[in-house]
C-alpha positions as a Python dict, from the first residue, in 0.01 Angstrom:
ca = {
    (1, 'M'): (0, 0, 0),
    (2, 'P'): (342, 77, -138),
    (3, 'A'): (626, -139, 60),
    (4, 'R'): (940, 82, 170),
    (5, 'R'): (1270, -18, 152),
    (6, 'G'): (1395, -295, 389),
    (7, 'E'): (1039, -357, 443),
    (8, 'R'): (880, -697, 422),
    (9, 'R'): (528, -725, 255),
    (10, 'E'): (236, -921, 327),
    (11, 'W'): (374, -1200, 86),
    (12, 'G'): (671, -1275, 198),
    (13, 'G'): (910, -1071, -30),
    (14, 'A'): (1261, -1021, 104),
    (15, 'P'): (1381, -669, 151),
    (16, 'D'): (1694, -728, -61),
    (17, 'A'): (1486, -806, -379),
    (18, 'W'): (1315, -446, -372),
    (19, 'Q'): (1672, -298, -319),
    (20, 'E'): (1799, -519, -624),
    (21, 'P'): (1529, -565, -892),
    (22, 'F'): (1686, -702, -1138),
    (23, 'R'): (1899, -960, -937),
    (24, 'E'): (1622, -1222, -981),
    (25, 'L'): (1654, -1188, -1337),
    (26, 'E'): (2018, -1230, -1345),
    (27, 'E'): (2013, -1533, -1157),
    (28, 'L'): (1768, -1705, -1395),
    (29, 'W'): (1990, -1552, -1676),
    (30, 'D'): (2291, -1767, -1482),
    (31, 'R'): (2034, -2098, -1511),
    (32, 'M'): (1939, -2076, -1866),
    (33, 'G'): (2294, -2008, -1913),
    (34, 'Q'): (2402, -2303, -1752),
    (35, 'L'): (2117, -2548, -1949),
    (36, 'F'): (2185, -2413, -2280),
    (37, 'D'): (2578, -2360, -2293),
    (38, 'P'): (2780, -2529, -1976),
    (39, 'G'): (3062, -2350, -2046),
    (40, 'W'): (2862, -1983, -1944),
    (41, 'A'): (2833, -2090, -1599),
    (42, 'M'): (3183, -2098, -1566),
    (43, 'T'): (3238, -1743, -1491),
    (44, 'R'): (3276, -1770, -1152),
    (45, 'T'): (3607, -1801, -996),
    (46, 'G'): (3815, -2115, -919),
    (47, 'V'): (3634, -2327, -1188),
    (48, 'A'): (3734, -2339, -1522),
    (49, 'W'): (3553, -2284, -1809),
    (50, 'Q'): (3569, -2378, -2184),
    (51, 'P'): (3672, -2204, -2477),
    (52, 'M'): (3504, -2203, -2834),
    (53, 'V'): (3693, -2474, -3042),
    (54, 'D'): (3615, -2480, -3440),
    (55, 'L'): (3784, -2807, -3535),
    (56, 'E'): (3872, -2818, -3951),
    (57, 'E'): (4058, -3119, -4074),
    (58, 'T'): (4220, -3146, -4439),
    (59, 'E'): (4407, -3368, -4647),
    (60, 'S'): (4721, -3351, -4408),
    (61, 'A'): (4679, -3186, -4069),
    (62, 'Y'): (4395, -3103, -3840),
    (63, 'L'): (4376, -2737, -3787),
    (64, 'F'): (4237, -2638, -3406),
    (65, 'E'): (4047, -2253, -3398),
    (66, 'V'): (4019, -2145, -3040),
    (67, 'D'): (3856, -1808, -2925),
    (68, 'L'): (4087, -1723, -2632),
    (69, 'P'): (4049, -1328, -2637),
    (70, 'G'): (4235, -1133, -2380),
    (71, 'V'): (4442, -1400, -2275),
    (72, 'A'): (4890, -1363, -2281),
    (73, 'R'): (5051, -1646, -2477),
    (74, 'D'): (5266, -1681, -2214),
    (75, 'D'): (4932, -1810, -2015),
    (76, 'I'): (4850, -2098, -2278),
    (77, 'R'): (4957, -2434, -2270),
    (78, 'V'): (4933, -2696, -2568),
    (79, 'E'): (4957, -3024, -2560),
    (80, 'V'): (4921, -3375, -2742),
    (81, 'R'): (4833, -3643, -2448),
    (82, 'G'): (4818, -3963, -2681),
    (83, 'Q'): (4528, -3903, -2878),
    (84, 'E'): (4428, -3592, -2776),
    (85, 'L'): (4502, -3234, -2798),
    (86, 'W'): (4478, -3044, -2479),
    (87, 'I'): (4494, -2682, -2480),
    (88, 'T'): (4474, -2550, -2093),
    (89, 'G'): (4588, -2193, -1912),
    (90, 'E'): (4436, -1911, -1759),
    (91, 'L'): (4292, -1559, -1781),
    (92, 'K'): (4362, -1352, -1553),
    (93, 'E'): (4132, -1116, -1373),
    (94, 'K'): (4239, -749, -1459),
    (95, 'E'): (4355, -465, -1136),
    (96, 'R'): (4054, -248, -1102),
    (97, 'T'): (4032, 83, -952),
    (98, 'G'): (3614, 103, -926),
    (99, 'V'): (3347, -96, -839),
    (100, 'L'): (3266, -394, -1035),
    (101, 'R'): (2881, -412, -1075),
    (102, 'R'): (2872, -653, -1275),
    (103, 'K'): (3075, -947, -1411),
    (104, 'M'): (2978, -1138, -1727),
    (105, 'R'): (3283, -1187, -1871),
    (106, 'R'): (3490, -1532, -1755),
    (107, 'T'): (3811, -1525, -1631),
    (108, 'G'): (3993, -1820, -1460),
    (109, 'S'): (4166, -2180, -1557),
    (110, 'F'): (4050, -2298, -1892),
    (111, 'S'): (4034, -2611, -2086),
    (112, 'F'): (3976, -2740, -2388),
    (113, 'R'): (4055, -3144, -2436),
    (114, 'G'): (3985, -3303, -2823),
    (115, 'S'): (3992, -3608, -2982),
    (116, 'L'): (4227, -3661, -3268),
    (117, 'P'): (4060, -3928, -3498),
    (118, 'G'): (4339, -4025, -3640),
    (119, 'E'): (4745, -4045, -3599),
    (120, 'V'): (4927, -3754, -3605),
    (121, 'D'): (5280, -3633, -3621),
    (122, 'A'): (5314, -3467, -3273),
    (123, 'D'): (5734, -3285, -3340),
    (124, 'E'): (5567, -3113, -3598),
    (125, 'I'): (5257, -2928, -3477),
    (126, 'E'): (5257, -2560, -3477),
    (127, 'A'): (5075, -2330, -3260),
    (128, 'N'): (4981, -1990, -3313),
    (129, 'L'): (4786, -1637, -3102),
    (130, 'M'): (4712, -1351, -3327),
    (131, 'D'): (4401, -1146, -3236),
    (132, 'G'): (4239, -1331, -2948),
    (133, 'V'): (4227, -1673, -3145),
    (134, 'L'): (4469, -1941, -3119),
    (135, 'S'): (4578, -2139, -3445),
    (136, 'V'): (4711, -2485, -3396),
    (137, 'K'): (4780, -2740, -3704),
    (138, 'V'): (4843, -3036, -3607),
    (139, 'P'): (5007, -3293, -3903),
    (140, 'K'): (4865, -3616, -4001),
    (141, 'S'): (5119, -3876, -3961),
    (142, 'K'): (5270, -3970, -4305),
    (143, 'D'): (5129, -4339, -4225),
    (144, 'S'): (4795, -4198, -4182),
    (145, 'T'): (4764, -3972, -4468),
    (146, 'S'): (4519, -4123, -4712),
    (147, 'R'): (4673, -4166, -5097),
    (148, 'R'): (4485, -4366, -5426),
    (149, 'I'): (4600, -4690, -5467),
    (150, 'E'): (4601, -4798, -5837),
    (151, 'I'): (4461, -5140, -5939),
    (152, 'K'): (4695, -5349, -6135),
}
């Protein structure tokens, strides 16, 4: 016998599961995201998330590329604390006039902390935001750059 909306079935199904058939699938998707990408679960308000970052080392600097689409320049803070690069900020929720039916995009506070493998020149760090990608160039200290030593 078919169940009616809001009616409990004999097997114990809840009425709201009948009204929202994809709810369980979305909850499962969220749980799987938490297992495979810790940052995925951080879409909830009040919980910091970590942006995707590439780190490249050249002969003279460490280059960080951070994906921050939609984040305003004034909402990003870049700092060097000891041997770590800290990138923090906030992606603000946009105002909506309609009813939000699904929210998958991240908003709220974000934080990235990366270790710097060697001595750096903190006074010469450069940061640039273009097309949703923050590029941070952290020059190595002149004392830490490698050089070839001639053998006599």
